[in-house]
PDB file of C-alpha atoms and ligand atoms in Angstrom:
ATOM      1  CA  MET A   1       7.766  18.485  14.522  1.00  0.00           C
ATOM      2  CA  MET A   2       3.570  18.251  14.264  1.00  0.00           C
ATOM      3  CA  GLU A   3       1.011  16.467  16.702  1.00  0.00           C
ATOM      4  CA  VAL A   4      -1.384  13.662  15.938  1.00  0.00           C
ATOM      5  CA  ASN A   5      -3.750  12.588  18.819  1.00  0.00           C
ATOM      6  CA  GLY A   6      -1.396  13.777  21.401  1.00  0.00           C
ATOM      7  CA  LYS A   7       1.929  12.046  19.822  1.00  0.00           C
ATOM      8  CA  GLN A   8       5.007  13.794  18.427  1.00  0.00           C
ATOM      9  CA  PHE A   9       5.951  12.912  14.923  1.00  0.00           C
ATOM     10  CA  LYS A  10       8.649  14.462  12.615  1.00  0.00           C
ATOM     11  CA  GLU A  11      10.088  14.257   8.507  1.00  0.00           C
ATOM     12  CA  LEU A  12      11.175  10.917   7.291  1.00  0.00           C
ATOM     13  CA  ILE A  13      10.321  10.986   3.749  1.00  0.00           C
ATOM     14  CA  PRO A  14       9.718  14.495   1.743  1.00  0.00           C
ATOM     15  CA  GLY A  15       6.553  15.095  -0.094  1.00  0.00           C
ATOM     16  CA  ASP A  16       8.779  15.639  -3.456  1.00  0.00           C
ATOM     17  CA  GLU A  17      10.937  12.849  -2.719  1.00  0.00           C
ATOM     18  CA  VAL A  18       7.175  10.439  -3.043  1.00  0.00           C
ATOM     19  CA  GLN A  19       6.546  12.188  -5.886  1.00  0.00           C
ATOM     20  CA  GLU A  20      10.003  11.238  -7.799  1.00  0.00           C
ATOM     21  CA  LYS A  21       9.880   7.719  -6.602  1.00  0.00           C
ATOM     22  CA  ILE A  22       5.307   8.290  -7.526  1.00  0.00           C
ATOM     23  CA  ASN A  23       6.631   8.298 -10.787  1.00  0.00           C
ATOM     24  CA  PHE A  24       9.509   6.184 -11.263  1.00  0.00           C
ATOM     25  CA  LEU A  25       6.782   3.377 -10.007  1.00  0.00           C
ATOM     26  CA  ALA A  26       4.495   4.493 -12.623  1.00  0.00           C
ATOM     27  CA  LYS A  27       6.871   4.147 -15.461  1.00  0.00           C
ATOM     28  CA  SER A  28       7.636   0.406 -14.454  1.00  0.00           C
ATOM     29  CA  ILE A  29       4.557  -0.510 -14.401  1.00  0.00           C
ATOM     30  CA  SER A  30       3.348   1.116 -17.954  1.00  0.00           C
ATOM     31  CA  GLU A  31       7.106  -0.772 -18.764  1.00  0.00           C
ATOM     32  CA  GLU A  32       5.712  -3.871 -17.745  1.00  0.00           C
ATOM     33  CA  TYR A  33       2.039  -4.294 -17.974  1.00  0.00           C
ATOM     34  CA  LYS A  34       2.038  -2.366 -21.652  1.00  0.00           C
ATOM     35  CA  GLY A  35      -1.319  -4.336 -23.370  1.00  0.00           C
ATOM     36  CA  LEU A  36      -2.135  -6.818 -20.077  1.00  0.00           C
ATOM     37  CA  ASP A  37      -5.073  -5.019 -19.167  1.00  0.00           C
ATOM     38  CA  PRO A  38      -3.598  -5.143 -15.174  1.00  0.00           C
ATOM     39  CA  LEU A  39      -6.490  -5.127 -13.101  1.00  0.00           C
ATOM     40  CA  ILE A  40      -5.870  -2.701 -10.685  1.00  0.00           C
ATOM     41  CA  LEU A  41      -6.754  -2.533  -6.673  1.00  0.00           C
ATOM     42  CA  GLY A  42      -6.366   0.241  -3.438  1.00  0.00           C
ATOM     43  CA  VAL A  43      -6.414  -1.419  -0.610  1.00  0.00           C
ATOM     44  CA  LEU A  44      -8.214   1.337   1.944  1.00  0.00           C
ATOM     45  CA  ASN A  45      -7.760   3.388   2.971  1.00  0.00           C
ATOM     46  CA  GLY A  46      -4.173   3.871   3.330  1.00  0.00           C
ATOM     47  CA  SER A  47      -3.556   3.984  -0.008  1.00  0.00           C
ATOM     48  CA  TYR A  48      -5.627   6.232  -1.294  1.00  0.00           C
ATOM     49  CA  LEU A  49      -2.721   8.835  -2.117  1.00  0.00           C
ATOM     50  CA  PHE A  50      -0.553   6.838  -3.357  1.00  0.00           C
ATOM     51  CA  PHE A  51      -2.929   5.300  -5.332  1.00  0.00           C
ATOM     52  CA  ALA A  52      -4.429   7.868  -7.207  1.00  0.00           C
ATOM     53  CA  GLU A  53      -0.781   9.653  -7.654  1.00  0.00           C
ATOM     54  CA  LEU A  54       0.388   6.380  -8.905  1.00  0.00           C
ATOM     55  CA  THR A  55      -2.867   5.472 -11.177  1.00  0.00           C
ATOM     56  CA  LYS A  56      -3.339   8.815 -13.364  1.00  0.00           C
ATOM     57  CA  ALA A  57       0.591   8.341 -13.869  1.00  0.00           C
ATOM     58  CA  LEU A  58       0.432   5.364 -15.682  1.00  0.00           C
ATOM     59  CA  ASP A  59       1.114   5.361 -19.652  1.00  0.00           C
ATOM     60  CA  PHE A  60      -2.276   3.323 -20.354  1.00  0.00           C
ATOM     61  CA  GLU A  61      -6.328   3.881 -18.912  1.00  0.00           C
ATOM     62  CA  ALA A  62      -6.399   0.927 -17.338  1.00  0.00           C
ATOM     63  CA  GLN A  63      -9.237  -0.265 -14.562  1.00  0.00           C
ATOM     64  CA  ILE A  64      -9.316   0.390 -11.496  1.00  0.00           C
ATOM     65  CA  GLY A  65     -11.529  -0.990  -8.080  1.00  0.00           C
ATOM     66  CA  PHE A  66     -10.978  -0.795  -4.079  1.00  0.00           C
ATOM     67  CA  ILE A  67     -10.613  -3.401  -1.668  1.00  0.00           C
ATOM     68  CA  ARG A  68     -10.881  -2.919   2.333  1.00  0.00           C
ATOM     69  CA  TYR A  69      -8.674  -5.406   4.770  1.00  0.00           C
ATOM     70  CA  GLN A  70      -8.616  -3.491   8.021  1.00  0.00           C
ATOM     71  CA  SER A  71      -6.218  -4.657  10.881  1.00  0.00           C
ATOM     72  CA  TYR A  72      -4.855  -2.664  13.104  1.00  0.00           C
ATOM     73  CA  ALA A  73      -5.738  -0.302  16.106  1.00  0.00           C
ATOM     74  CA  GLY A  74      -3.732   1.796  17.282  1.00  0.00           C
ATOM     75  CA  THR A  75       0.845   1.241  16.595  1.00  0.00           C
ATOM     76  CA  SER A  76       0.435  -1.798  16.819  1.00  0.00           C
ATOM     77  CA  SER A  77      -0.642  -4.395  14.113  1.00  0.00           C
ATOM     78  CA  THR A  78      -3.303  -6.902  15.838  1.00  0.00           C
ATOM     79  CA  GLY A  79      -3.544  -9.300  13.585  1.00  0.00           C
ATOM     80  CA  GLU A  80      -7.389  -9.634  12.836  1.00  0.00           C
ATOM     81  CA  PHE A  81      -9.457  -8.499   9.536  1.00  0.00           C
ATOM     82  CA  LYS A  82     -12.429  -7.178   9.085  1.00  0.00           C
ATOM     83  CA  ILE A  83     -13.195  -7.576   5.111  1.00  0.00           C
ATOM     84  CA  THR A  84     -15.669  -3.886   4.179  1.00  0.00           C
ATOM     85  CA  LEU A  85     -15.290  -4.805   0.606  1.00  0.00           C
ATOM     86  CA  PRO A  86     -14.084  -8.120  -0.942  1.00  0.00           C
ATOM     87  CA  LEU A  87     -11.583  -8.776  -3.696  1.00  0.00           C
ATOM     88  CA  PRO A  88     -14.094  -8.079  -6.685  1.00  0.00           C
ATOM     89  CA  GLU A  89     -15.124 -12.315  -8.448  1.00  0.00           C
ATOM     90  CA  GLU A  90     -13.875  -9.615 -11.556  1.00  0.00           C
ATOM     91  CA  ILE A  91      -9.983 -10.158 -11.555  1.00  0.00           C
ATOM     92  CA  ARG A  92     -10.799 -14.180 -12.265  1.00  0.00           C
ATOM     93  CA  GLY A  93      -8.380 -14.200 -15.582  1.00  0.00           C
ATOM     94  CA  ARG A  94      -7.229 -10.993 -14.939  1.00  0.00           C
ATOM     95  CA  HIS A  95      -3.424  -9.477 -13.692  1.00  0.00           C
ATOM     96  CA  VAL A  96      -3.811  -7.917 -11.204  1.00  0.00           C
ATOM     97  CA  ILE A  97      -1.902  -5.585  -9.314  1.00  0.00           C
ATOM     98  CA  ILE A  98      -2.273  -5.510  -5.098  1.00  0.00           C
ATOM     99  CA  VAL A  99      -1.520  -1.011  -4.662  1.00  0.00           C
ATOM    100  CA  GLU A 100      -0.696  -1.330  -1.004  1.00  0.00           C
ATOM    101  CA  ASP A 101      -0.083   1.566   1.768  1.00  0.00           C
ATOM    102  CA  ILE A 102       2.830  -0.203   3.810  1.00  0.00           C
ATOM    103  CA  ILE A 103       3.341  -4.703   4.230  1.00  0.00           C
ATOM    104  CA  ASP A 104       4.821  -4.368   8.609  1.00  0.00           C
ATOM    105  CA  THR A 105       3.820  -7.672   9.173  1.00  0.00           C
ATOM    106  CA  GLY A 106       2.781  -8.976   5.811  1.00  0.00           C
ATOM    107  CA  ALA A 107      -0.192 -10.127   7.655  1.00  0.00           C
ATOM    108  CA  THR A 108      -2.191  -8.220   5.471  1.00  0.00           C
ATOM    109  CA  LEU A 109      -0.581  -8.873   2.189  1.00  0.00           C
ATOM    110  CA  LYS A 110      -0.862 -13.053   3.111  1.00  0.00           C
ATOM    111  CA  LYS A 111      -4.813 -12.613   3.540  1.00  0.00           C
ATOM    112  CA  ILE A 112      -4.551 -10.929   0.088  1.00  0.00           C
ATOM    113  CA  MET A 113      -2.289 -13.266  -1.715  1.00  0.00           C
ATOM    114  CA  GLU A 114      -4.754 -15.827  -0.160  1.00  0.00           C
ATOM    115  CA  ASP A 115      -7.896 -15.107  -1.454  1.00  0.00           C
ATOM    116  CA  ALA A 116      -7.114 -13.685  -5.020  1.00  0.00           C
ATOM    117  CA  ALA A 117      -5.207 -16.888  -5.618  1.00  0.00           C
ATOM    118  CA  SER A 118      -8.815 -18.531  -4.568  1.00  0.00           C
ATOM    119  CA  LEU A 119     -10.308 -16.185  -7.429  1.00  0.00           C
ATOM    120  CA  GLN A 120      -7.642 -17.255 -10.077  1.00  0.00           C
ATOM    121  CA  PRO A 121      -6.827 -14.280 -11.604  1.00  0.00           C
ATOM    122  CA  ALA A 122      -3.855 -14.581 -14.260  1.00  0.00           C
ATOM    123  CA  SER A 123      -1.267 -12.968 -12.128  1.00  0.00           C
ATOM    124  CA  VAL A 124      -1.343 -11.383  -9.074  1.00  0.00           C
ATOM    125  CA  GLU A 125       2.004  -8.645  -8.142  1.00  0.00           C
ATOM    126  CA  ILE A 126       1.846  -5.938  -5.200  1.00  0.00           C
ATOM    127  CA  ALA A 127       3.023  -2.972  -5.252  1.00  0.00           C
ATOM    128  CA  THR A 128       3.499  -0.175  -1.793  1.00  0.00           C
ATOM    129  CA  MET A 129       4.487   2.727  -1.078  1.00  0.00           C
ATOM    130  CA  LEU A 130       6.348   1.449   1.940  1.00  0.00           C
ATOM    131  CA  ILE A 131       7.812  -1.756   2.703  1.00  0.00           C
ATOM    132  CA  LYS A 132       8.812  -1.984   6.957  1.00  0.00           C
ATOM    133  CA  PRO A 133      12.105  -4.791   6.472  1.00  0.00           C
ATOM    134  CA  LYS A 134      10.072  -7.829   8.845  1.00  0.00           C
ATOM    135  CA  VAL A 135       7.739  -8.753   5.958  1.00  0.00           C
ATOM    136  CA  PHE A 136      11.011 -10.474   4.354  1.00  0.00           C
ATOM    137  CA  ARG A 137       9.610 -13.135   6.598  1.00  0.00           C
ATOM    138  CA  ASN A 138       7.049 -13.361   4.253  1.00  0.00           C
ATOM    139  CA  LYS A 139       6.658 -15.500   0.765  1.00  0.00           C
ATOM    140  CA  TYR A 140       4.661 -13.322  -1.125  1.00  0.00           C
ATOM    141  CA  PRO A 141       7.393 -11.392  -3.285  1.00  0.00           C
ATOM    142  CA  VAL A 142       6.882  -7.392  -3.642  1.00  0.00           C
ATOM    143  CA  LYS A 143       7.847  -6.345  -6.796  1.00  0.00           C
ATOM    144  CA  PHE A 144       7.050  -2.363  -6.683  1.00  0.00           C
ATOM    145  CA  ILE A 145       8.813  -0.780  -3.814  1.00  0.00           C
ATOM    146  CA  GLY A 146       8.263   3.068  -3.086  1.00  0.00           C
ATOM    147  CA  PHE A 147      10.893   2.631   0.282  1.00  0.00           C
ATOM    148  CA  GLU A 148      11.756   0.183   2.493  1.00  0.00           C
ATOM    149  CA  ILE A 149      11.532   2.107   6.196  1.00  0.00           C
ATOM    150  CA  PRO A 150      13.059   1.150   9.749  1.00  0.00           C
ATOM    151  CA  ASP A 151      10.060  -0.607  11.943  1.00  0.00           C
ATOM    152  CA  LYS A 152       8.866   2.927  13.510  1.00  0.00           C
ATOM    153  CA  PHE A 153       5.371   3.595  12.663  1.00  0.00           C
ATOM    154  CA  VAL A 154       4.662   6.383  10.412  1.00  0.00           C
ATOM    155  CA  ILE A 155       1.836   8.747   9.103  1.00  0.00           C
ATOM    156  CA  GLY A 156       1.449  10.767   6.082  1.00  0.00           C
ATOM    157  CA  TYR A 157       0.136  10.482   2.391  1.00  0.00           C
ATOM    158  CA  GLY A 158      -2.473   8.263   3.136  1.00  0.00           C
ATOM    159  CA  LEU A 159      -1.157   6.728   6.590  1.00  0.00           C
ATOM    160  CA  ASP A 160      -3.175   6.933   9.773  1.00  0.00           C
ATOM    161  CA  TYR A 161      -2.816   7.270  13.645  1.00  0.00           C
ATOM    162  CA  ASP A 162      -6.221   5.781  14.809  1.00  0.00           C
ATOM    163  CA  GLY A 163      -7.669   8.124  11.724  1.00  0.00           C
ATOM    164  CA  ARG A 164      -5.808  11.098  12.292  1.00  0.00           C
ATOM    165  CA  GLY A 165      -2.671  12.772   9.573  1.00  0.00           C
ATOM    166  CA  ARG A 166      -4.002  10.503   7.110  1.00  0.00           C
ATOM    167  CA  ASN A 167      -3.711  14.505   4.922  1.00  0.00           C
ATOM    168  CA  LEU A 168      -0.258  14.916   5.802  1.00  0.00           C
ATOM    169  CA  GLY A 169       1.926  15.400   2.344  1.00  0.00           C
ATOM    170  CA  ASP A 170       4.676  13.925   3.807  1.00  0.00           C
ATOM    171  CA  ILE A 171       5.588  10.495   5.399  1.00  0.00           C
ATOM    172  CA  MET A 172       6.394  11.385   9.402  1.00  0.00           C
ATOM    173  CA  VAL A 173       7.620   8.749  12.081  1.00  0.00           C
ATOM    174  CA  LEU A 174       7.058   8.602  14.724  1.00  0.00           C
ATOM    175  CA  ALA A 175       9.484  11.106  17.648  1.00  0.00           C
ATOM    176  CA  ASP A 176      11.847   9.022  20.057  1.00  0.00           C
TER     177      ASP A 176
HETATM  178  P1  IMP B   1       0.949  -5.815   8.579  1.00  0.00           P
HETATM  179  O1  IMP B   1      -0.716  -6.234   8.259  1.00  0.00           O
HETATM  180  O2  IMP B   1       1.296  -5.996   9.093  1.00  0.00           O
HETATM  181  O3  IMP B   1       1.640  -6.078   6.879  1.00  0.00           O
HETATM  182  O4  IMP B   1       0.477  -4.063   8.230  1.00  0.00           O
HETATM  183  C1  IMP B   1      -0.108  -4.158   6.916  1.00  0.00           C
HETATM  184  C2  IMP B   1      -1.620  -2.224   7.928  1.00  0.00           C
HETATM  185  O5  IMP B   1      -0.721  -2.149   8.879  1.00  0.00           O
HETATM  186  C3  IMP B   1      -1.745  -1.578   6.742  1.00  0.00           C
HETATM  187  O6  IMP B   1      -1.766  -1.524   5.236  1.00  0.00           O
HETATM  188  C4  IMP B   1      -1.176  -0.148   6.945  1.00  0.00           C
HETATM  189  O7  IMP B   1      -2.866   0.348   7.003  1.00  0.00           O
HETATM  190  C5  IMP B   1      -0.990  -0.656   8.414  1.00  0.00           C
HETATM  191  N1  IMP B   1      -0.436  -0.038   9.075  1.00  0.00           N
HETATM  192  C6  IMP B   1       1.090  -0.598   9.234  1.00  0.00           C
HETATM  193  N2  IMP B   1       2.227  -0.221  10.125  1.00  0.00           N
HETATM  194  C7  IMP B   1       1.831   0.825  10.091  1.00  0.00           C
HETATM  195  C8  IMP B   1       2.645   2.358  10.448  1.00  0.00           C
HETATM  196  O8  IMP B   1       3.781   2.935  10.956  1.00  0.00           O
HETATM  197  N3  IMP B   1       1.918   3.341  10.445  1.00  0.00           N
HETATM  198  C9  IMP B   1       0.996   3.217   9.459  1.00  0.00           C
HETATM  199  N4  IMP B   1      -0.307   1.933   9.895  1.00  0.00           N
HETATM  200  C10 IMP B   1       0.674   0.849  10.307  1.00  0.00           C
HETATM  201 MG1   MG B   2      -4.259   1.728   8.704  1.00  0.00          MG
END
């Protein structure tokens, strides 16, 4: 058990399992994108650890960048966005991979995909470390998925609870 911001969290996925999964995803991406020179964009802040490990494990050299879409306050989605780092113009004509920490309602993903479409990339796919099941209501398919998790609040491996806990090396879930 671990206390963060006055709430108790317990281990959900140990860090070594996450790392194994990241290596598996990196292998799939390496195979699918060989020769396509993708532009790989991490969604800050939550994807920072997953993004670093995923990109480091690719078997080709790549161009990377970051975007920042913030939609979250506390332990539930607000549905409103603050875009503090927009999609770069240079996605036009490129194969783009958006790297997320977690997809919950899919609202962030929908907004990113709409904004991306207006810049006419050659293709856009999503890689996410975690997905909660309700996203399947969303029309955008997610190609690279680490783990499907229950609809509960998690922290660690980049994910925060009001700014805290991102550095934890395991994925931890809010204890009931
Ligand atoms: P969505 O727009 O509802 O899909 O939410 C996506 C964003 O909300 C993610 O990029 C996270 O930053 C945040 N988020 C969603 N679920 C969790 C969670 O369980 N813990 C921490 N952050 C979360
Ligand atoms: Mg967040």
